[in-house]
Short mmCIF file of C-alpha atoms in Angstrom, two decimals:
data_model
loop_
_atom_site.label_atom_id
_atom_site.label_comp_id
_atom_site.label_asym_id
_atom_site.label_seq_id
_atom_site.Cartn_x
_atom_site.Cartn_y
_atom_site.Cartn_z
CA UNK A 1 -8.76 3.25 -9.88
CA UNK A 2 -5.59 5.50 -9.37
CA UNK A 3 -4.02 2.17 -9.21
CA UNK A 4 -5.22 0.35 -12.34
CA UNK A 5 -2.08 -0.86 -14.90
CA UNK A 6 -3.29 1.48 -18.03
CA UNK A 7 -0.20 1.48 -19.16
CA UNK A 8 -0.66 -2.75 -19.80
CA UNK A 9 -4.04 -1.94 -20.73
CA UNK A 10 -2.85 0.76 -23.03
CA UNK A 11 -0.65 -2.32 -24.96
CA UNK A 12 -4.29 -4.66 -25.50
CA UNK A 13 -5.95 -1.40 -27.28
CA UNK A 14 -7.17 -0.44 -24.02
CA UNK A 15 -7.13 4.02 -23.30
CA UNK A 16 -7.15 5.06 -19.94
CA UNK A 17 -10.09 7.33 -21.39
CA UNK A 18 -11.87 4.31 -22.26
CA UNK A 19 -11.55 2.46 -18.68
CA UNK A 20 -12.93 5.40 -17.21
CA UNK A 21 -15.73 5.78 -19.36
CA UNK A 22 -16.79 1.96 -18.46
CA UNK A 23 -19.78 1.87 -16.69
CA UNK A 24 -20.04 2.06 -12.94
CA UNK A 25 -20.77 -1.50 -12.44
CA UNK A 26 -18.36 -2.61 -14.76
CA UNK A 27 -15.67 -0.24 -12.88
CA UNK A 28 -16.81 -1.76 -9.38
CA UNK A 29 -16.30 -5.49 -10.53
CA UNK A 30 -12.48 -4.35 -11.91
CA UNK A 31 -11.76 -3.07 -8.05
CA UNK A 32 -12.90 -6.15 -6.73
CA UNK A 33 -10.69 -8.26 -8.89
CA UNK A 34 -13.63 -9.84 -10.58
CA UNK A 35 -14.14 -10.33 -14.59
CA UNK A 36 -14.79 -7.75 -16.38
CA UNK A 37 -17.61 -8.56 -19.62
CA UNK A 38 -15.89 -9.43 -22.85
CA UNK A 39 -14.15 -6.18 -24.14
CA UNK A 40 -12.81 -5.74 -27.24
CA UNK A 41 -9.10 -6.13 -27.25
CA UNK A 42 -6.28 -5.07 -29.99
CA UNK A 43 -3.02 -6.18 -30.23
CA UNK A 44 -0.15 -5.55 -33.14
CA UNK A 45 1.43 -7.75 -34.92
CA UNK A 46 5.21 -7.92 -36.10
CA UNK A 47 4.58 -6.67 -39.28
CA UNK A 48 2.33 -3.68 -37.64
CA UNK A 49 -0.90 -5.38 -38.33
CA UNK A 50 -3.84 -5.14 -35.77
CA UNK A 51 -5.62 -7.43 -34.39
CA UNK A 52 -9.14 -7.61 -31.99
CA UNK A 53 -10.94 -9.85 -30.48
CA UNK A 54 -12.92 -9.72 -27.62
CA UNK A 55 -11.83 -11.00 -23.80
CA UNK A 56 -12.59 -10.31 -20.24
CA UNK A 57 -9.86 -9.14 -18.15
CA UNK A 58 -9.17 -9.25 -13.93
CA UNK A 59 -6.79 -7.51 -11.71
CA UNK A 60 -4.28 -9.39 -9.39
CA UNK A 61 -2.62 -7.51 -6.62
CA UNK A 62 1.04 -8.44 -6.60
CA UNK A 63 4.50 -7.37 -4.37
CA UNK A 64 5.23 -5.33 -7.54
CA UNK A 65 1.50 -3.80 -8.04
CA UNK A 66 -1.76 -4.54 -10.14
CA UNK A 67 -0.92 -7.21 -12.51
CA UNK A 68 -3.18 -7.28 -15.74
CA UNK A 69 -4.75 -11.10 -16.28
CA UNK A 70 -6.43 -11.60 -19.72
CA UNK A 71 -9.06 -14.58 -20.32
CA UNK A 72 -9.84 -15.13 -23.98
CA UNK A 73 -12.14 -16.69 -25.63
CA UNK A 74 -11.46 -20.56 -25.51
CA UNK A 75 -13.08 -23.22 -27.89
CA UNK A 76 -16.24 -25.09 -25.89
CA UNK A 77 -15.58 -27.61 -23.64
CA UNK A 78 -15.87 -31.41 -25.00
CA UNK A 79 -13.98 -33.82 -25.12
CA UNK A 80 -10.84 -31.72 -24.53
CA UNK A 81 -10.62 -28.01 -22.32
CA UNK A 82 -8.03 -25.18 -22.68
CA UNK A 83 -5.89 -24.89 -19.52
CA UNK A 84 -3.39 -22.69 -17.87
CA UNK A 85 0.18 -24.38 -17.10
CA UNK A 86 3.20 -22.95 -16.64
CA UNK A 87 5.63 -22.86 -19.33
CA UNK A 88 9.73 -23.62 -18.75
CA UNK A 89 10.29 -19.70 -17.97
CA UNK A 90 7.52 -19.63 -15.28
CA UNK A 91 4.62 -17.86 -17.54
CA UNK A 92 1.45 -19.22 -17.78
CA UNK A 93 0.84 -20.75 -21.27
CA UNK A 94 -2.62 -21.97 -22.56
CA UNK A 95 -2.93 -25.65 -23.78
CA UNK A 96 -4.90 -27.89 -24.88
CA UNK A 97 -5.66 -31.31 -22.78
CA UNK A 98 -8.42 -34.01 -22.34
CA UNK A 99 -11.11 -33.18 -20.50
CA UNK A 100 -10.90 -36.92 -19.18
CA UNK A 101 -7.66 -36.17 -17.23
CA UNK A 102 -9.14 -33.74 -15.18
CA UNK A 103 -13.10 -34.59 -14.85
CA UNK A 104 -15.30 -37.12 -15.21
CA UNK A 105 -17.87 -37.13 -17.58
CA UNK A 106 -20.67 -36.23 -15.44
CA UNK A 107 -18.69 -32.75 -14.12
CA UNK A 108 -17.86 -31.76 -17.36
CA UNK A 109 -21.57 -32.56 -18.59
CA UNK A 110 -22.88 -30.35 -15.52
CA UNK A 111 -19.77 -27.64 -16.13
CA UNK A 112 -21.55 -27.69 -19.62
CA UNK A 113 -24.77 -27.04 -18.78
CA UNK A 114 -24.22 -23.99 -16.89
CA UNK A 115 -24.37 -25.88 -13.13
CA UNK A 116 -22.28 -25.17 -10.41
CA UNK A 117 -20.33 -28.06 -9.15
CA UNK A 118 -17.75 -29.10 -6.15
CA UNK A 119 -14.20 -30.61 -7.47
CA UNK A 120 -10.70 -29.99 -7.99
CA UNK A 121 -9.79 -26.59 -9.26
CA UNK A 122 -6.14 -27.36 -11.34
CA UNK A 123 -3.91 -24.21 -10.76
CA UNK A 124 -1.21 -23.67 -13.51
CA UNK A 125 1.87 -24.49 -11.30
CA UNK A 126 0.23 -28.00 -11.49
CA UNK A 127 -1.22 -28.49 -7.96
CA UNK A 128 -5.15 -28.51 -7.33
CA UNK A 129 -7.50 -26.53 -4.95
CA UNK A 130 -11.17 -28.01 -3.26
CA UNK A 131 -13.24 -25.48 -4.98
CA UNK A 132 -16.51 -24.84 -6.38
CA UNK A 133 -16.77 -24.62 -10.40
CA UNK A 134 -18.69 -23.07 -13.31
CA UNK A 135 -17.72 -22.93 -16.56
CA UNK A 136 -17.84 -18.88 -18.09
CA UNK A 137 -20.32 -18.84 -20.72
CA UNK A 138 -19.03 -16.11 -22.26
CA UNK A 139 -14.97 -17.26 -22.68
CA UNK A 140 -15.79 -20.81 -21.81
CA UNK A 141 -13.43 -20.83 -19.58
CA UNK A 142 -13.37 -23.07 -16.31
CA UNK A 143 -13.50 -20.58 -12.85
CA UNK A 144 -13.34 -22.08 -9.24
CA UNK A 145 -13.51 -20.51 -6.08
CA UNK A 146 -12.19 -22.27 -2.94
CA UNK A 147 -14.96 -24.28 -1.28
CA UNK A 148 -13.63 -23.08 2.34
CA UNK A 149 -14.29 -19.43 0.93
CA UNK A 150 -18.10 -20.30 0.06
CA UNK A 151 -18.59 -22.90 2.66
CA UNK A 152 -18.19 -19.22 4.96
CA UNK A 153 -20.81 -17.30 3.37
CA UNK A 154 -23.19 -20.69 2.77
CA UNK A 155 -22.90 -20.76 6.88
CA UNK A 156 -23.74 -17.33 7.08
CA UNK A 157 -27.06 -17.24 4.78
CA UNK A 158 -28.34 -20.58 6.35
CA UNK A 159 -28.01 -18.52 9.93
CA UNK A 160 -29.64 -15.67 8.56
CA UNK A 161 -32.34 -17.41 6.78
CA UNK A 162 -33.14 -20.22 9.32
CA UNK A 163 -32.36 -22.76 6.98
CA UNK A 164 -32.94 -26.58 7.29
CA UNK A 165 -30.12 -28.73 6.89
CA UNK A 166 -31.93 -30.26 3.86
CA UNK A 167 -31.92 -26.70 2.33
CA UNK A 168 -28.65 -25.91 3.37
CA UNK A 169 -27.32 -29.44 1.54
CA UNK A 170 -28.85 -27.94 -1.64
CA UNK A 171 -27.31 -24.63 -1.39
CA UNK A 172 -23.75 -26.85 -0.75
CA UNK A 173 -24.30 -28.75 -3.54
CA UNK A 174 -24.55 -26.11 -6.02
CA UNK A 175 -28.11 -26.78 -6.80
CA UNK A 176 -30.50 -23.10 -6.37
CA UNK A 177 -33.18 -22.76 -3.81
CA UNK A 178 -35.79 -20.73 -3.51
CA UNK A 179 -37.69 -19.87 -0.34
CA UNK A 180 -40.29 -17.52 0.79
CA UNK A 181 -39.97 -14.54 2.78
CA UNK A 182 -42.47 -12.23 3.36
CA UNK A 183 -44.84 -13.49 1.04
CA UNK A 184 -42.07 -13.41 -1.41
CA UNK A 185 -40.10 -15.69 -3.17
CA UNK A 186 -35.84 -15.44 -3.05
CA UNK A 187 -33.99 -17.73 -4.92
CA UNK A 188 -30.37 -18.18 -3.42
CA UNK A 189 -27.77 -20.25 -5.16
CA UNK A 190 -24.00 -20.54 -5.71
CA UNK A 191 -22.47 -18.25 -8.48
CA UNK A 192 -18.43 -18.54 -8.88
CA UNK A 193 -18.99 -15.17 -10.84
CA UNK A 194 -20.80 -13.24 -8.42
CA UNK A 195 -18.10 -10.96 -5.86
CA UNK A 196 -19.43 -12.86 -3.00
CA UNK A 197 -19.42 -16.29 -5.21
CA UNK A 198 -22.94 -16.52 -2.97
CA UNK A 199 -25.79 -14.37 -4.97
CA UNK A 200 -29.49 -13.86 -3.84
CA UNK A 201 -32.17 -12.64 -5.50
CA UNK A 202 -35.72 -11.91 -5.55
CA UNK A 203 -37.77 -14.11 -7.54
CA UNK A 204 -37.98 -17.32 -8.96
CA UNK A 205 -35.24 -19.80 -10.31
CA UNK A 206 -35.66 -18.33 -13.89
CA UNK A 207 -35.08 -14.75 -12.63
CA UNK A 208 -31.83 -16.25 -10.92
CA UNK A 209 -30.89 -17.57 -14.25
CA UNK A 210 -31.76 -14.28 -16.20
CA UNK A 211 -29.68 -12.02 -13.39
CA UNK A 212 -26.44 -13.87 -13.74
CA UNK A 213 -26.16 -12.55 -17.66
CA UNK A 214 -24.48 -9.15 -18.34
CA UNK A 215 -26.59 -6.49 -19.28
CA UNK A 216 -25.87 -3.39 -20.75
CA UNK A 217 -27.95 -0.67 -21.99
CA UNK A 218 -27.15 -0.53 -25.59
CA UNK A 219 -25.70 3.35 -25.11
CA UNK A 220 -23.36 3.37 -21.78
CA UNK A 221 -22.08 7.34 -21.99
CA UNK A 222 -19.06 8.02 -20.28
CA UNK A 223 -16.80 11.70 -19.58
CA UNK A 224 -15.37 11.58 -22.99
CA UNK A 225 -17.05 8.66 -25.12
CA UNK A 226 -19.10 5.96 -25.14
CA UNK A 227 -19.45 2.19 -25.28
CA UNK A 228 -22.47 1.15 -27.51
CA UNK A 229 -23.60 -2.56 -27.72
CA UNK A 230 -24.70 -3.83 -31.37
CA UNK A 231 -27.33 -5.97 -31.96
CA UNK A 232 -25.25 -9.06 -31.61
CA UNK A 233 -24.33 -8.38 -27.75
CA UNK A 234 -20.60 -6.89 -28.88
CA UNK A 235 -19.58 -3.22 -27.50
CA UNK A 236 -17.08 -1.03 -29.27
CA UNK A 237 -15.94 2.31 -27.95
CA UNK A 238 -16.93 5.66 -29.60
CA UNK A 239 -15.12 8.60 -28.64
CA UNK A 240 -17.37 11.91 -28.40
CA UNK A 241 -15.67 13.48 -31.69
CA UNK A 242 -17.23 10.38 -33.21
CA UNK A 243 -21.04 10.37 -32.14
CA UNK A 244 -22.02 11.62 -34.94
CA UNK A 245 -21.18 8.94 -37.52
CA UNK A 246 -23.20 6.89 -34.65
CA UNK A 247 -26.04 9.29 -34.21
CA UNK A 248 -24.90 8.71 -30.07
CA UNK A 249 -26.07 12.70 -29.59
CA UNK A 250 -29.76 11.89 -29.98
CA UNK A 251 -29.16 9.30 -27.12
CA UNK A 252 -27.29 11.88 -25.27
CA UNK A 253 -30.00 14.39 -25.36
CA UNK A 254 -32.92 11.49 -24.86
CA UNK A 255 -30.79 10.39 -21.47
CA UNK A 256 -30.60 14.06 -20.34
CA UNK A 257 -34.04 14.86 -20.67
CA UNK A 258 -35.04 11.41 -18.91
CA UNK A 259 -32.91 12.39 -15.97
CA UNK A 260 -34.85 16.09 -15.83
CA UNK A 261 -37.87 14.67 -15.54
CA UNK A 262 -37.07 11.88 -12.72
CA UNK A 263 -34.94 14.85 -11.27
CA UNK A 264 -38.53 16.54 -11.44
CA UNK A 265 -40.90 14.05 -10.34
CA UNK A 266 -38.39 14.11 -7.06
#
């Protein structure tokens, strides 16, 4: 974390205070270099207005050091898709382009309907990558991982697992399976997202479904703050000074007695 760019974060309305005082998970998936969830970010304007809206955010490691990468949100893919190119000076610029050019109908249908499937991954310098795809639900946003990278781990669960090649040609098309082990069902499946962009899980293909959505408690306390989640999925940051105007000390004192008494039951 010593190596995080808060001073890039600091620019996007960002406080090292409030990275820290992200919850653990969240704070595992930044050292990774996977997405964060959709945070709310402020920017200002010229003229000194502000400006938020909400976006997930990745670390790259670069010769220089961690390099910040923002993902905002993008309108919903149709008949044209928001992509990254890069502009005349070498930065990546987001435009606009038809879906057509890059995908047939039937991806982008499948993209659409929250599948996983295997095509062309279109990097902004303009060449392409053999990867596996899923569109973000969250930013809308189009995220591939190579298909050597999962084709590794796919190898490695149908090993593990015994797999027949039948099951195996599921898993490699994208498509979820669920087998028993134990008396007990595990549904395996691509899952671009996932740090492993291979995710297992116990239960059926609905609990799969369910356990590839962000959840946060709606009070995640921190050191110094807290980030609370309103009834419409969208966190803000309160700092302590300001728990009161949220009634977030009630939560603090239900959450330390809770921890007594598992701390007791121990």
């Amino acid at each position: 974390m010593e190596e995080f760019p808060y001073e890039k974060m600091e620019k996007v309305g960002l406080t090292r205070q409030m990275v820290e005082d992200l919850p653990p998970d969240t704070l595992n998936k930044l050292q990774l270099g996977q997405l964060s969830p959709l945070l709310p970010l402020t920017v200002t304007g010229p003229d000194g207005t502000k400006y938020t809206n909400f976006a997930k955010l990745h670390f790259v490691e670069k010769e220089g050091g961690i390099q910040l990468r923002i993902h905002p949100l993008l309108p919903e893919l149709g008949d044209t898709m928001m992509v990254k190119r890069l502009d005349e000076t070498g930065r990546e610029k987001v435009m606009e382009v038809a879906s057509s050019d890059l995908y047939s109908a039937g991806v982008v249908a499948k993209l659409k309907q929250g599948k996983v499937v295997e095509d062309y991954l279109y990097l902004p310098d303009g060449t392409k990558q053999k990867a596996y795809l899923q569109m973000d639900e969250d930013t809308h946003e189009i995220v591939g991982v190579a298909s050597v990278a999962i084709a590794k781990n796919l190898q490695r669960i149908t090993s593990d697992f015994r797999l027949t090649r039948n099951e195996s040609q599921c898993l490699e098309k994208g498509e979820l399976l669920t087998i028993v082990e134990e008396d007990e069902p595990i549904t395996i499946g691509i899952d671009v997202m996932s740090p492993a962009g291979v995710r297992l899980m116990a239960g059926d293909q609905h609990q799969w479904m369910e356990g590839r959505k962000r959840d946060w408690d709606k009070y995640e306390l921190g050191f110094n703050g807290c980030w609370m989640t309103d009834d419409d999925g969208n966190v803000q940051y309160v700092d302590e000074e300001d728990f009161d105007k949220f009634d977030i000390w009630n939560e603090v004192d239900r959450q330390r007695e809770r921890k007594m008494q598992e701390g007791l039951r121990r």
